[in-house]
Tab-separated table of C-alpha atoms in Angstrom:
chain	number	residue	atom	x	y	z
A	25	UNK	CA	-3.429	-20.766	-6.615
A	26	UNK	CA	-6.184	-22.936	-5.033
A	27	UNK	CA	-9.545	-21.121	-5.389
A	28	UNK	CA	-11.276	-20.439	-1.703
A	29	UNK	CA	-14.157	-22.227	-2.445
A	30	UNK	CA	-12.131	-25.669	-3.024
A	31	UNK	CA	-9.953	-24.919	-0.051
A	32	UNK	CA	-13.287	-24.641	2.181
A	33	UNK	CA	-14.538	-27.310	0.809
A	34	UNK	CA	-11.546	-29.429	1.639
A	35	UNK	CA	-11.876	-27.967	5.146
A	36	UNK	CA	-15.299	-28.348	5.511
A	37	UNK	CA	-14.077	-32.582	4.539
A	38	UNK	CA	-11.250	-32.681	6.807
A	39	UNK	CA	-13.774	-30.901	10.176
A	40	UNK	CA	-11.233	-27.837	10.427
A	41	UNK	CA	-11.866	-26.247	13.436
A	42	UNK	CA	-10.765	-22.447	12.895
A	43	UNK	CA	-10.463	-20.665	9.495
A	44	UNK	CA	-8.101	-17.976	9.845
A	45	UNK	CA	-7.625	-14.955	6.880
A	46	UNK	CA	-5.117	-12.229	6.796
A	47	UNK	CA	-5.683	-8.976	4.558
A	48	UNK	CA	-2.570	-7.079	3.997
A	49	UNK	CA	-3.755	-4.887	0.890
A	50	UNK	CA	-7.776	-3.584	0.167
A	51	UNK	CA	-8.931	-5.974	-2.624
A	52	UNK	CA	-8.343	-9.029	0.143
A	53	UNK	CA	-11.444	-7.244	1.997
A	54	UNK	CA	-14.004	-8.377	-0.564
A	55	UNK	CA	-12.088	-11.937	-0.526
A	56	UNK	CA	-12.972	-12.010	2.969
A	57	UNK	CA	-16.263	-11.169	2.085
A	58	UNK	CA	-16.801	-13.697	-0.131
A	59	UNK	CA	-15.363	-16.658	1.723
A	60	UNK	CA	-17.964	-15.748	4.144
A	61	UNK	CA	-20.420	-16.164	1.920
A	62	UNK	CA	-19.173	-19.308	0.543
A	63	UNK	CA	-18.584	-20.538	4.444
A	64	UNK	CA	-22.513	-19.537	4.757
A	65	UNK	CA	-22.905	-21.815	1.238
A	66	UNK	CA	-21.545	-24.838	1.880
A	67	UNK	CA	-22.989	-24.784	5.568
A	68	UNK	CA	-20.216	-24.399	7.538
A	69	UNK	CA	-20.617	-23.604	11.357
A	70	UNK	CA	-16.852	-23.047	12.220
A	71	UNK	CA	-15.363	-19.424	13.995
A	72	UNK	CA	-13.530	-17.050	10.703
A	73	UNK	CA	-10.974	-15.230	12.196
A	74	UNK	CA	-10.207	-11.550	10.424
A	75	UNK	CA	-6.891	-9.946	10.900
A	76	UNK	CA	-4.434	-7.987	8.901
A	77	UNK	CA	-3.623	-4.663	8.005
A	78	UNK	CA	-5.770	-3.648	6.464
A	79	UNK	CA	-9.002	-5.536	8.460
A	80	UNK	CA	-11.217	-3.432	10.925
A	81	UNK	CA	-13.721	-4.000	13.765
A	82	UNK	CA	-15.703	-2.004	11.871
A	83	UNK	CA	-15.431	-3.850	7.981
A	84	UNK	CA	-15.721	-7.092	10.125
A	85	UNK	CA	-19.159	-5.954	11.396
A	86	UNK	CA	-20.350	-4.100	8.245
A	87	UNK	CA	-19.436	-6.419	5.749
A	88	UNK	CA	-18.258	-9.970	6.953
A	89	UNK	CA	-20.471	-10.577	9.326
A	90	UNK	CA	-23.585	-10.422	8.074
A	91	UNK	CA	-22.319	-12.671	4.936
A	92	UNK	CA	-22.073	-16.087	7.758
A	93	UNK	CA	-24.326	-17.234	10.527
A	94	UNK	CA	-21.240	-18.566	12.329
A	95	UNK	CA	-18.656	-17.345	14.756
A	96	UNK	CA	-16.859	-14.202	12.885
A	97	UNK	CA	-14.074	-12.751	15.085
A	98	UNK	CA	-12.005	-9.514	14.308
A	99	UNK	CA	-8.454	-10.166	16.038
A	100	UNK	CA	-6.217	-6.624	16.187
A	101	UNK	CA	-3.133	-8.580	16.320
A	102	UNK	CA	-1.405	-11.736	16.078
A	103	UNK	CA	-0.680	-11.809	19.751
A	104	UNK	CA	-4.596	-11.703	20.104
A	105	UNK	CA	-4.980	-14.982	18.339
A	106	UNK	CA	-4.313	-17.819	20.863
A	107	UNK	CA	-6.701	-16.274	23.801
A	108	UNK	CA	-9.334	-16.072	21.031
A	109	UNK	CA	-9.173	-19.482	19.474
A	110	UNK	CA	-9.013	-20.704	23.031
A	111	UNK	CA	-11.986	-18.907	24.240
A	112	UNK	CA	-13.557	-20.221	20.843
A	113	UNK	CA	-12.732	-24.079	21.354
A	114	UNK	CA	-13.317	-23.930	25.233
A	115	UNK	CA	-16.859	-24.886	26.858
A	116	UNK	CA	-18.097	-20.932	27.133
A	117	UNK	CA	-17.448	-20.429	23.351
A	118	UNK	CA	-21.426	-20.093	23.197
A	119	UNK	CA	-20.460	-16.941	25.080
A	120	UNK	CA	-18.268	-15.625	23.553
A	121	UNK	CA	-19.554	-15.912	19.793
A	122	UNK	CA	-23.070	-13.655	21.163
A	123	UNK	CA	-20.741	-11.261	22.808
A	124	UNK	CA	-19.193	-10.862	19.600
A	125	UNK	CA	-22.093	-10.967	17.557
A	126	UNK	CA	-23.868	-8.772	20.028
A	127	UNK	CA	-20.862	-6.432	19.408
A	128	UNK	CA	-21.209	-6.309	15.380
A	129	UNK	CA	-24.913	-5.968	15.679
A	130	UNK	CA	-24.296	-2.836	17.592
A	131	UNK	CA	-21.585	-1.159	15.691
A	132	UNK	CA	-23.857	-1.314	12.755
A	133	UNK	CA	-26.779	0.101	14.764
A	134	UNK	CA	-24.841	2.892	15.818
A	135	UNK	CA	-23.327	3.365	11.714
A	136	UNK	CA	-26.862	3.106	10.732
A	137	UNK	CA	-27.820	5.950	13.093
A	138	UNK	CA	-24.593	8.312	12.613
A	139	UNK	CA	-25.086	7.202	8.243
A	140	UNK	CA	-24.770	10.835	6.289
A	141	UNK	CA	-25.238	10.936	2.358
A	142	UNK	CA	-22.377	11.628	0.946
A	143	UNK	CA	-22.553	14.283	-1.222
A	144	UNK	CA	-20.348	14.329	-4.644
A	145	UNK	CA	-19.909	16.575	-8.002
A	146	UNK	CA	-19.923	15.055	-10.890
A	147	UNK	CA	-16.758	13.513	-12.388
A	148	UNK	CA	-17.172	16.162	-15.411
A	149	UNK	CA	-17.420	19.163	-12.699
A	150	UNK	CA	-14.686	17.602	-10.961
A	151	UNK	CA	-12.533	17.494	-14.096
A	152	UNK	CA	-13.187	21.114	-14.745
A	153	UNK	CA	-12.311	22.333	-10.587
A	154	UNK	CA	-9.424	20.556	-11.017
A	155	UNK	CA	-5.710	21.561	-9.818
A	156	UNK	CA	-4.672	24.675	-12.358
A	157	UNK	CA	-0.941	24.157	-12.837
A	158	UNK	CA	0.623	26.957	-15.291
A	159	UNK	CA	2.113	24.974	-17.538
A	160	UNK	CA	3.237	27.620	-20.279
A	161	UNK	CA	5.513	29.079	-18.056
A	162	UNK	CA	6.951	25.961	-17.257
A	163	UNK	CA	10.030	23.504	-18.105
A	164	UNK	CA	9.795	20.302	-17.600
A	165	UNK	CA	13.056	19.003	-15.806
A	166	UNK	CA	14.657	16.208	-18.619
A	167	UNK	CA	16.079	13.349	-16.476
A	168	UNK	CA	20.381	13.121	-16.646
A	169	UNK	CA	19.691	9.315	-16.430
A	170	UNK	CA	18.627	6.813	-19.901
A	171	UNK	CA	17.194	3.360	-19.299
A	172	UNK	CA	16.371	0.924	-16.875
A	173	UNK	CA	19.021	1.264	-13.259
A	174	UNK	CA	18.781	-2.420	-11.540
A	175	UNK	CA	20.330	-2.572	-8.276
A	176	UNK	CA	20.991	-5.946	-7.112
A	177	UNK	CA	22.487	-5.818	-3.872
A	178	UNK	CA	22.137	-2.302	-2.341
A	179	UNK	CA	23.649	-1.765	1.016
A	180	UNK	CA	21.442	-2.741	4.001
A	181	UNK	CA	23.947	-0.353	5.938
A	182	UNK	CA	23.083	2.539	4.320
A	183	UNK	CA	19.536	1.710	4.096
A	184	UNK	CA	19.421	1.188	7.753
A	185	UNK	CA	20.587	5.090	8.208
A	186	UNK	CA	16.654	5.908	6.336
A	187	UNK	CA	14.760	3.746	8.331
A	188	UNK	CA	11.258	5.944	9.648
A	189	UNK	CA	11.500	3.715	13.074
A	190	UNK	CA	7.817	5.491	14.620
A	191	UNK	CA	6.030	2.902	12.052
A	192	UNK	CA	8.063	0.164	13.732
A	193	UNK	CA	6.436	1.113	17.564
A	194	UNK	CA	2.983	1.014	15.694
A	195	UNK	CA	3.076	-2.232	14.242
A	196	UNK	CA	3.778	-3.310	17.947
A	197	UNK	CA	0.830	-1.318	19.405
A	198	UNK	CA	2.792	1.295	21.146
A	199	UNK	CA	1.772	4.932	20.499
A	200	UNK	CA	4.208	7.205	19.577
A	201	UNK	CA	6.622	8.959	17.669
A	202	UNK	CA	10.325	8.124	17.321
A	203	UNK	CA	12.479	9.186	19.346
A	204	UNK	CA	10.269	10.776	22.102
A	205	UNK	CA	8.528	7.287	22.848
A	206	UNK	CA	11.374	6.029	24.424
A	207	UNK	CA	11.075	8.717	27.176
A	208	UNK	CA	7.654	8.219	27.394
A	209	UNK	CA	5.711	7.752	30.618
A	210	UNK	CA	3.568	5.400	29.467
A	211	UNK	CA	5.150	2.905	26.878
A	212	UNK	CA	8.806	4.275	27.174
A	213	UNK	CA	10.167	1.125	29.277
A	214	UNK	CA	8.551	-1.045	26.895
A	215	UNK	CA	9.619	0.992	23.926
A	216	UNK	CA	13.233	1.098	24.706
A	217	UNK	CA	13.591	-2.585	24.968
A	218	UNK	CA	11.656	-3.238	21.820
A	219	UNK	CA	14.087	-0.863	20.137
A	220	UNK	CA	17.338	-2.212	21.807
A	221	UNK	CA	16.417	-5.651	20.273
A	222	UNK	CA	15.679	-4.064	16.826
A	223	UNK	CA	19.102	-2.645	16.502
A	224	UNK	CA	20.405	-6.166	17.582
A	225	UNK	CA	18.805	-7.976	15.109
A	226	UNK	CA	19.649	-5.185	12.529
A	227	UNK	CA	23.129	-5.324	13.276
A	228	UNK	CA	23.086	-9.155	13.030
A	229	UNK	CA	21.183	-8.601	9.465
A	230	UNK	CA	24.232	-6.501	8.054
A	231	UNK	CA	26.786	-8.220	9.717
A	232	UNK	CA	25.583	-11.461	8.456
A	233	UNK	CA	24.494	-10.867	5.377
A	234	UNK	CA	20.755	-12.368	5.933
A	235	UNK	CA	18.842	-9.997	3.480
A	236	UNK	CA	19.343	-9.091	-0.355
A	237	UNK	CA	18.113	-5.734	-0.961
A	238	UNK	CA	17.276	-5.190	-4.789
A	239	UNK	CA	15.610	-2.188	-6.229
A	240	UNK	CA	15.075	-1.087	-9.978
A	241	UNK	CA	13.585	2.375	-11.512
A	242	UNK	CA	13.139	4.065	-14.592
A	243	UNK	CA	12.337	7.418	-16.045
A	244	UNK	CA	9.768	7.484	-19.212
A	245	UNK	CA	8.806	10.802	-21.223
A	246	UNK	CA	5.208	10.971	-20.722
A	247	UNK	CA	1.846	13.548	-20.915
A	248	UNK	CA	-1.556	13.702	-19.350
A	249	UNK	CA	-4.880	13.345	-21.338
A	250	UNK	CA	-8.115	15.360	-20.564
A	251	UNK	CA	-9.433	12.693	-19.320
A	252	UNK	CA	-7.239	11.746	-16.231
A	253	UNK	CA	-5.161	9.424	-17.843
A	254	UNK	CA	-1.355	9.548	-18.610
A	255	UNK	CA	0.422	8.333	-21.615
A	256	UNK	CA	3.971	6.672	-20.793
A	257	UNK	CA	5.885	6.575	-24.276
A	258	UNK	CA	8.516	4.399	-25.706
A	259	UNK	CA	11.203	7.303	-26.610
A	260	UNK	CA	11.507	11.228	-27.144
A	261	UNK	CA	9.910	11.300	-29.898
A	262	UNK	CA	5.922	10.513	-28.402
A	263	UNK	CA	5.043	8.649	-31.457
A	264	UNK	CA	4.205	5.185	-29.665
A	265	UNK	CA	2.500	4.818	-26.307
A	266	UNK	CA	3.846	2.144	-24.321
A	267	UNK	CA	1.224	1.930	-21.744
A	268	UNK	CA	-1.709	4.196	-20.546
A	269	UNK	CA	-2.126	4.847	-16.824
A	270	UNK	CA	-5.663	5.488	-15.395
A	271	UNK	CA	-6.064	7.607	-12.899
A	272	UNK	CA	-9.027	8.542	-9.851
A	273	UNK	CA	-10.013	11.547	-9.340
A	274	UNK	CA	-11.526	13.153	-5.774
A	275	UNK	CA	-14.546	14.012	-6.413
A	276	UNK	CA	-16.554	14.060	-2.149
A	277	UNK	CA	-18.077	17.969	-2.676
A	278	UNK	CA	-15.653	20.461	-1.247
A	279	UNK	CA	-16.141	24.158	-0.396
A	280	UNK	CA	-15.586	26.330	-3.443
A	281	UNK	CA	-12.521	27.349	-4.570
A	282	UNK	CA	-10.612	24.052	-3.494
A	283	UNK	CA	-9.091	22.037	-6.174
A	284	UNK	CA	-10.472	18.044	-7.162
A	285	UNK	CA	-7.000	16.485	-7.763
A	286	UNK	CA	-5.908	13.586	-9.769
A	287	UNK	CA	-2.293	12.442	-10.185
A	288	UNK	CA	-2.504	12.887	-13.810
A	289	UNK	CA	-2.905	17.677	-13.066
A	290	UNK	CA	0.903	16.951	-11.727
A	291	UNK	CA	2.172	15.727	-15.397
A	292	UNK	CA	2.042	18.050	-18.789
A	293	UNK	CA	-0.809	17.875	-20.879
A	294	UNK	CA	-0.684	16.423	-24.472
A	295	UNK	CA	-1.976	20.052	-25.544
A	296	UNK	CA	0.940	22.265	-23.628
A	297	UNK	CA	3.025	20.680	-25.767
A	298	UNK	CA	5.811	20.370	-23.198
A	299	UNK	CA	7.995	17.444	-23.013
A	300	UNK	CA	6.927	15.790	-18.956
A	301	UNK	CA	8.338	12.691	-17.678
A	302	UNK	CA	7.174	9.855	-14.955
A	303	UNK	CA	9.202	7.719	-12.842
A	304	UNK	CA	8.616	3.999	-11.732
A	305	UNK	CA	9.901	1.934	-9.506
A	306	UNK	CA	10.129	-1.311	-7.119
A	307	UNK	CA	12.523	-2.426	-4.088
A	308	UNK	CA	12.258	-5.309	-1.631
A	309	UNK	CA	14.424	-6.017	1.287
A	310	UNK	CA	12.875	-9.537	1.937
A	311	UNK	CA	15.229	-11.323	-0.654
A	312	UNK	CA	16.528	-14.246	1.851
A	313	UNK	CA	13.871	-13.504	4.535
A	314	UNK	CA	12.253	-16.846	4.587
A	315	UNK	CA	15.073	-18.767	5.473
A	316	UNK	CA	16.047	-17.091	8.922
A	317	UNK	CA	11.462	-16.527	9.470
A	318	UNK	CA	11.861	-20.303	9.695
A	319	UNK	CA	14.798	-20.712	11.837
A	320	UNK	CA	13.081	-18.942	14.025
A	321	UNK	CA	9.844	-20.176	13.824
A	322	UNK	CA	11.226	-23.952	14.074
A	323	UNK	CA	12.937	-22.785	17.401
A	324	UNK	CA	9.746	-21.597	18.850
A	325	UNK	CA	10.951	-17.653	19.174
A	326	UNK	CA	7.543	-16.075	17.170
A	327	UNK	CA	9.282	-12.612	19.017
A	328	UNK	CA	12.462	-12.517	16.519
A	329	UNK	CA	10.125	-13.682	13.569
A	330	UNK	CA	7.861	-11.239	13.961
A	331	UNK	CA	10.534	-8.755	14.619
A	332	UNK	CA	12.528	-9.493	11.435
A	333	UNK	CA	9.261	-9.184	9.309
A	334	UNK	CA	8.894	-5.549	10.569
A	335	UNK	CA	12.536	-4.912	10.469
A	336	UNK	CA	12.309	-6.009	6.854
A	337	UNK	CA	9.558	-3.626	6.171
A	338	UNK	CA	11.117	-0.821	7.484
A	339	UNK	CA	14.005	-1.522	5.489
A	340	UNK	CA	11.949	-1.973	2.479
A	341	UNK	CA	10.642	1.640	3.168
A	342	UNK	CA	13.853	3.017	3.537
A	343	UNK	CA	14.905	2.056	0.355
A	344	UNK	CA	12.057	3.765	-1.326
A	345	UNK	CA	13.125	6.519	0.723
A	346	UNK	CA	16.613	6.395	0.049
A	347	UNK	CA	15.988	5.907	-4.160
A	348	UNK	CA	13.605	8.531	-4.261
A	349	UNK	CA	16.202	11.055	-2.930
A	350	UNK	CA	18.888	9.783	-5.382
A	351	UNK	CA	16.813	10.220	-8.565
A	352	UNK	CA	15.653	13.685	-7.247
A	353	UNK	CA	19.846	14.739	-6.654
A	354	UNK	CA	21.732	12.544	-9.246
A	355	UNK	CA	19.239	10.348	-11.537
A	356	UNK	CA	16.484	12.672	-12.625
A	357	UNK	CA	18.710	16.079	-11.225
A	358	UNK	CA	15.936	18.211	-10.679
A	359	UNK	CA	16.547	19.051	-7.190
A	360	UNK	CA	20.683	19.143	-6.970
A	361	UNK	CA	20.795	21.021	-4.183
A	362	UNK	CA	19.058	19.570	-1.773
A	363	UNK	CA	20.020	18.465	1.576
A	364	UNK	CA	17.479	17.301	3.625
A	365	UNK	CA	18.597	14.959	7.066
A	366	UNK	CA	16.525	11.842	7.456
A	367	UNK	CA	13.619	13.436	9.831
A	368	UNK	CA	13.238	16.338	6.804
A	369	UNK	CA	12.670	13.514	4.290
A	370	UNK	CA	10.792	11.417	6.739
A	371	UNK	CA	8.072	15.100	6.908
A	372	UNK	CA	8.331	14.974	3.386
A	373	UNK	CA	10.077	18.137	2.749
A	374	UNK	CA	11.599	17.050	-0.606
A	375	UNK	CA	10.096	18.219	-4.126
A	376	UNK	CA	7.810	15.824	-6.038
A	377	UNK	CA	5.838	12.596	-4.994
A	378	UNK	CA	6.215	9.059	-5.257
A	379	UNK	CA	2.370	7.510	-4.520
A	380	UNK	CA	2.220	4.273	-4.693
A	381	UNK	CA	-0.669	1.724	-6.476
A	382	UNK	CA	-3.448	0.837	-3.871
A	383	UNK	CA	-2.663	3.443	-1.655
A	384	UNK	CA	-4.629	6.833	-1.104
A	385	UNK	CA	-4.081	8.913	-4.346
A	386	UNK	CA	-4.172	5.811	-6.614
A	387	UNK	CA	-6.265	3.373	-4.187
A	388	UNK	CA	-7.210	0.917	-7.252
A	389	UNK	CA	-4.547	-1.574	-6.785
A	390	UNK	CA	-4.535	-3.307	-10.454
A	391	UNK	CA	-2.690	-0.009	-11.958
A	392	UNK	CA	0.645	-1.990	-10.112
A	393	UNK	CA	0.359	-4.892	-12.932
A	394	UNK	CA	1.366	-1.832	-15.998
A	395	UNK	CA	4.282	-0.511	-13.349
A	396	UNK	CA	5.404	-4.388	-13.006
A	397	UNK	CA	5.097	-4.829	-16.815
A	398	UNK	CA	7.187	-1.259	-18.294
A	399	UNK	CA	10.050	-1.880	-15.587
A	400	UNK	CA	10.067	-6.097	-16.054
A	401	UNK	CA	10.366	-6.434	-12.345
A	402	UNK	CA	9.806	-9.959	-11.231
A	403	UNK	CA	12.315	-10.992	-13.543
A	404	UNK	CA	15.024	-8.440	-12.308
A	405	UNK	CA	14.350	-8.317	-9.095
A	406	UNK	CA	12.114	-10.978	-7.769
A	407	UNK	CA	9.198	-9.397	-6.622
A	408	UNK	CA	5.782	-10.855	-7.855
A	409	UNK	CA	2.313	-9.865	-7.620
A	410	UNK	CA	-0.225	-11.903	-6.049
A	411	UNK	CA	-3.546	-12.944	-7.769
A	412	UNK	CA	-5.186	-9.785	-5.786
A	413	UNK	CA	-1.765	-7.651	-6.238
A	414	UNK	CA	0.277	-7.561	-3.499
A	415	UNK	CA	3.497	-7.815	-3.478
A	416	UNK	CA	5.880	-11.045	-2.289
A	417	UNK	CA	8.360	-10.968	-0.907
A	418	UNK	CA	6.089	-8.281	1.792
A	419	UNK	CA	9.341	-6.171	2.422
A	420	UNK	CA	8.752	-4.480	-1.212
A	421	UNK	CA	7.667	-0.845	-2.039
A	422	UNK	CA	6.630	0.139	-5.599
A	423	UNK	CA	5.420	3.267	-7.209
A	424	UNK	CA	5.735	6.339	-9.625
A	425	UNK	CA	7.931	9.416	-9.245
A	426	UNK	CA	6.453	12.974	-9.818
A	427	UNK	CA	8.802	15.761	-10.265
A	428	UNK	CA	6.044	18.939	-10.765
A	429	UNK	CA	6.970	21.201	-7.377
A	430	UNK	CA	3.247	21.592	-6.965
A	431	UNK	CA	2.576	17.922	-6.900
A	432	UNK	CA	1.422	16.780	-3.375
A	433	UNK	CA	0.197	13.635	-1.717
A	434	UNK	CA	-3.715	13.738	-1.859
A	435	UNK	CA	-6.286	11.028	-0.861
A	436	UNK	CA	-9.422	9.630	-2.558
A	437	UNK	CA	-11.629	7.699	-0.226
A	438	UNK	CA	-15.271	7.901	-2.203
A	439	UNK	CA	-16.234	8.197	-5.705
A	440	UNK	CA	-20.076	7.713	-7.405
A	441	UNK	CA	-21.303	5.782	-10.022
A	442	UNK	CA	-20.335	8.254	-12.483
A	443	UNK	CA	-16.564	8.221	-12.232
A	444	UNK	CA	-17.335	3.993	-11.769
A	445	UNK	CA	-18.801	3.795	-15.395
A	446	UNK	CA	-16.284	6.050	-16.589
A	447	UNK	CA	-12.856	4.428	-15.158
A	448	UNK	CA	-14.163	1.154	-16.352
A	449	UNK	CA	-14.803	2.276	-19.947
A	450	UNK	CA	-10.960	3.284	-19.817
A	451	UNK	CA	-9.301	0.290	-18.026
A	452	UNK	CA	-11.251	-2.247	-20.983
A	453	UNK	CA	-13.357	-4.786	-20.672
A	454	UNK	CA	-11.487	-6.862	-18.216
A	455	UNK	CA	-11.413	-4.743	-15.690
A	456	UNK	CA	-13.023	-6.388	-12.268
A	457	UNK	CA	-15.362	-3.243	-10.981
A	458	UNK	CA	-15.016	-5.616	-7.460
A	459	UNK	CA	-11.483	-3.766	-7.127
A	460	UNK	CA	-13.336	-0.664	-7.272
A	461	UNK	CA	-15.320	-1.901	-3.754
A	462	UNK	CA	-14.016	-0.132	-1.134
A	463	UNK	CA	-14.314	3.149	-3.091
A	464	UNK	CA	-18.091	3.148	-4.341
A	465	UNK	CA	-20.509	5.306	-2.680
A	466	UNK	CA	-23.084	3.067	-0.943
């Protein structure tokens, strides 16, 4: 890839008018950051546009705009884009970049003013408060499936039975929950129309065969350490570690009593001496997408090209959804009983987890590279990882599988300097502490 600073530099050449970024994962939030400092660097004076998933009015202000004198505009959505760039190229742009800046300057004001300390225990305290799982009067399930299961064309039909569809409303910004926005008062018109098209183009994507869905997973005997890591072996026998996972741990001061949890208090310790296993996996639904994104987009109809993008997603999260309850009935076999309908799976009702890299109980994103590495996925299925890890095709889903029926989704939003020093000196000496970012304690 093209570093940023050559690419502005080319644009800075060339008199670009608009730079435009898009952050779909965290780590692209200090990229923004720093091609606004390199914009300030090499002089430039043209509007940055922020958008993206994971982009905020409130990052925008805080962090990107006080990196570049010029015009820095936070668009929610792409539908916001052509009013803004207009507004920005028209004669009253001068108005509109001090509203904008007058806006930022505020929102900080008001952060300043509202600022608390956060208060944290220390990463050893938090280690020793952390989630007390009787492990000697447990078995660890052993999984009824060996080796590495590659699926390379799963059936978008049956996926399409999973989909979570409130997810799909949101994306559009309608508020809502599936199925009781359709009747509502507000967005319900809008709503059912938006869905009636969906399940067009979804029946056109089965019948027509326009997306590959390809998944792949694996179950690997494995066993915390003290010191919130987890060893993933090559066999049974625990003799040879394959890879080491390195976990986060909460550790914002909570009430007493109340547990500081880390994904590695859901697998066996080394000293229980009980035999735990992980899962891993990755699927996409986006195999194929680019071909019909263009079709569209070369006919002018942004609509069905942005609507076959979500559809994709959704699709993408269905077939986590959809895997996950497999390995828990028939691959793994720890739960053969169960019989959940989609809206029980959808609340979660299932036993174990699946977090996924980047996200809020493993927010430090470069933990995806080992998961890409022990299941080989970009050569069996196609998905690759971007230089600041996410995933391409975008329909894709990765993660681990926990099995422990105390094991819960948690999130980790802060940590200090303590837990900073110490998760570096376990990931090694290449470890970036940039990724680390949006985490650290200001």
């Amino acid at each position: 890839m093209v570093p940023a600073n050559k690419i502005l530099q080319v644009a800075k050449d060339e008199n670009v008018d608009i730079i435009g970024l898009s952050g779909l994962i965290t780590p692209s939030l200090d990229e923004m950051v720093y091609v606004a400092e390199e914009m300030q660097r090499l002089g430039m004076k043209i509007p940055l546009l922020i958008g993206g998933a994971t982009t905020s009015k409130t990052h925008t202000a805080l962090k990107i705009d006080p990196a570049y004198k010029g015009p820095v505009i936070h668009v929610l959505d792409a539908s916001k884009s052509v009013p803004n760039v207009s507004s920005l190229l028209s004669e009253e742009s001068a108005d509109t970049v001090i509203s904008f800046k007058q806006q930022y300057a505020d929102l900080r004001e008001k952060r300043l003013k509202n600022a608390k300390v956060k208060q944290f225990v220390s990463i050893a305290d938090a280690r020793k408060n952390k989630l007390q799982i009787d492990w000697a009067n447990y078995t660890p399930p052993v999984p009824k499936f060996e080796g590495i299961k590659v699926f390379n064309d799963y059936s978008i039909e049956e996926l399409s039975e999973y989909i979570d569809w409130t997810p799909f409303f949101t994306s559009w910004q309608l508020a809502g929950k599936y199925p009781n926005i359709l009747e509502d008062n507000i967005v319900g018109v809008e709503a059912k129309k938006l869905f009636n098209d969906a399940q067009s183009l979804l029946r056109r994507i089965v019948d027509e065969n326009w997306l590959t869905a390809k998944g792949i997973f694996s179950l690997f005997p494995a066993n915390s350490l003290n010191d919130d890591d987890i060893n993933i072996y090559q066999n049974d026998d625990r003799k040879d570690v394959v890879v080491k996972l390195n976990n986060l741990r909460q550790q914002t001061k909570k009430a007493d009593g109340l547990s500081y949890n880390c994904l590695s208090d859901f697998i066996a310790p080394e000293s229980s001496h009980k035999k735990d296993y992980i899962g891993a996996f990755a699927v996409t639904t986006g195999i194929g997408i680019e071909k019909w994104v263009k079709h569209f987009e070369e006919n002018n109809d942004d609509y069905n090209a942005i609507m076959l993008k979500a559809i994709a997603d959704r699709l993408a999260e269905a077939f986590a959804e959809r895997l996950h309850e497999r390995v828990r009935k028939e691959f793994w076999a720890y739960d053969t009983r169960e019989s959940l309908n989609n809206n029980d799976l959808i609340k979660e009702k299932y036993q174990g987890i699946r977090p996924a890299p980047g996200y809020p109980a493993c927010p430090e994103h470069s933990e995806k590279e080992k998961l890409f590495s022990l299941l080989n996925v970009t050569e069996s299925i196609g998905i690759k990882l971007t230089e600041s890890y996410a995933m391409y095709p975008a329909a894709a889903v990765s993660g681990w599988y926990f099995s422990h029926p105390q094991s819960k989704y948690f999130g980790i939003r802060s940590i200090d300097k303590d837990q900073v020093e110490d998760y570096k000196s376990r990931k090694g000496t290449d470890f970036e502490e940039r990724l680390l970012n949006p985490l650290i304690s200001n």
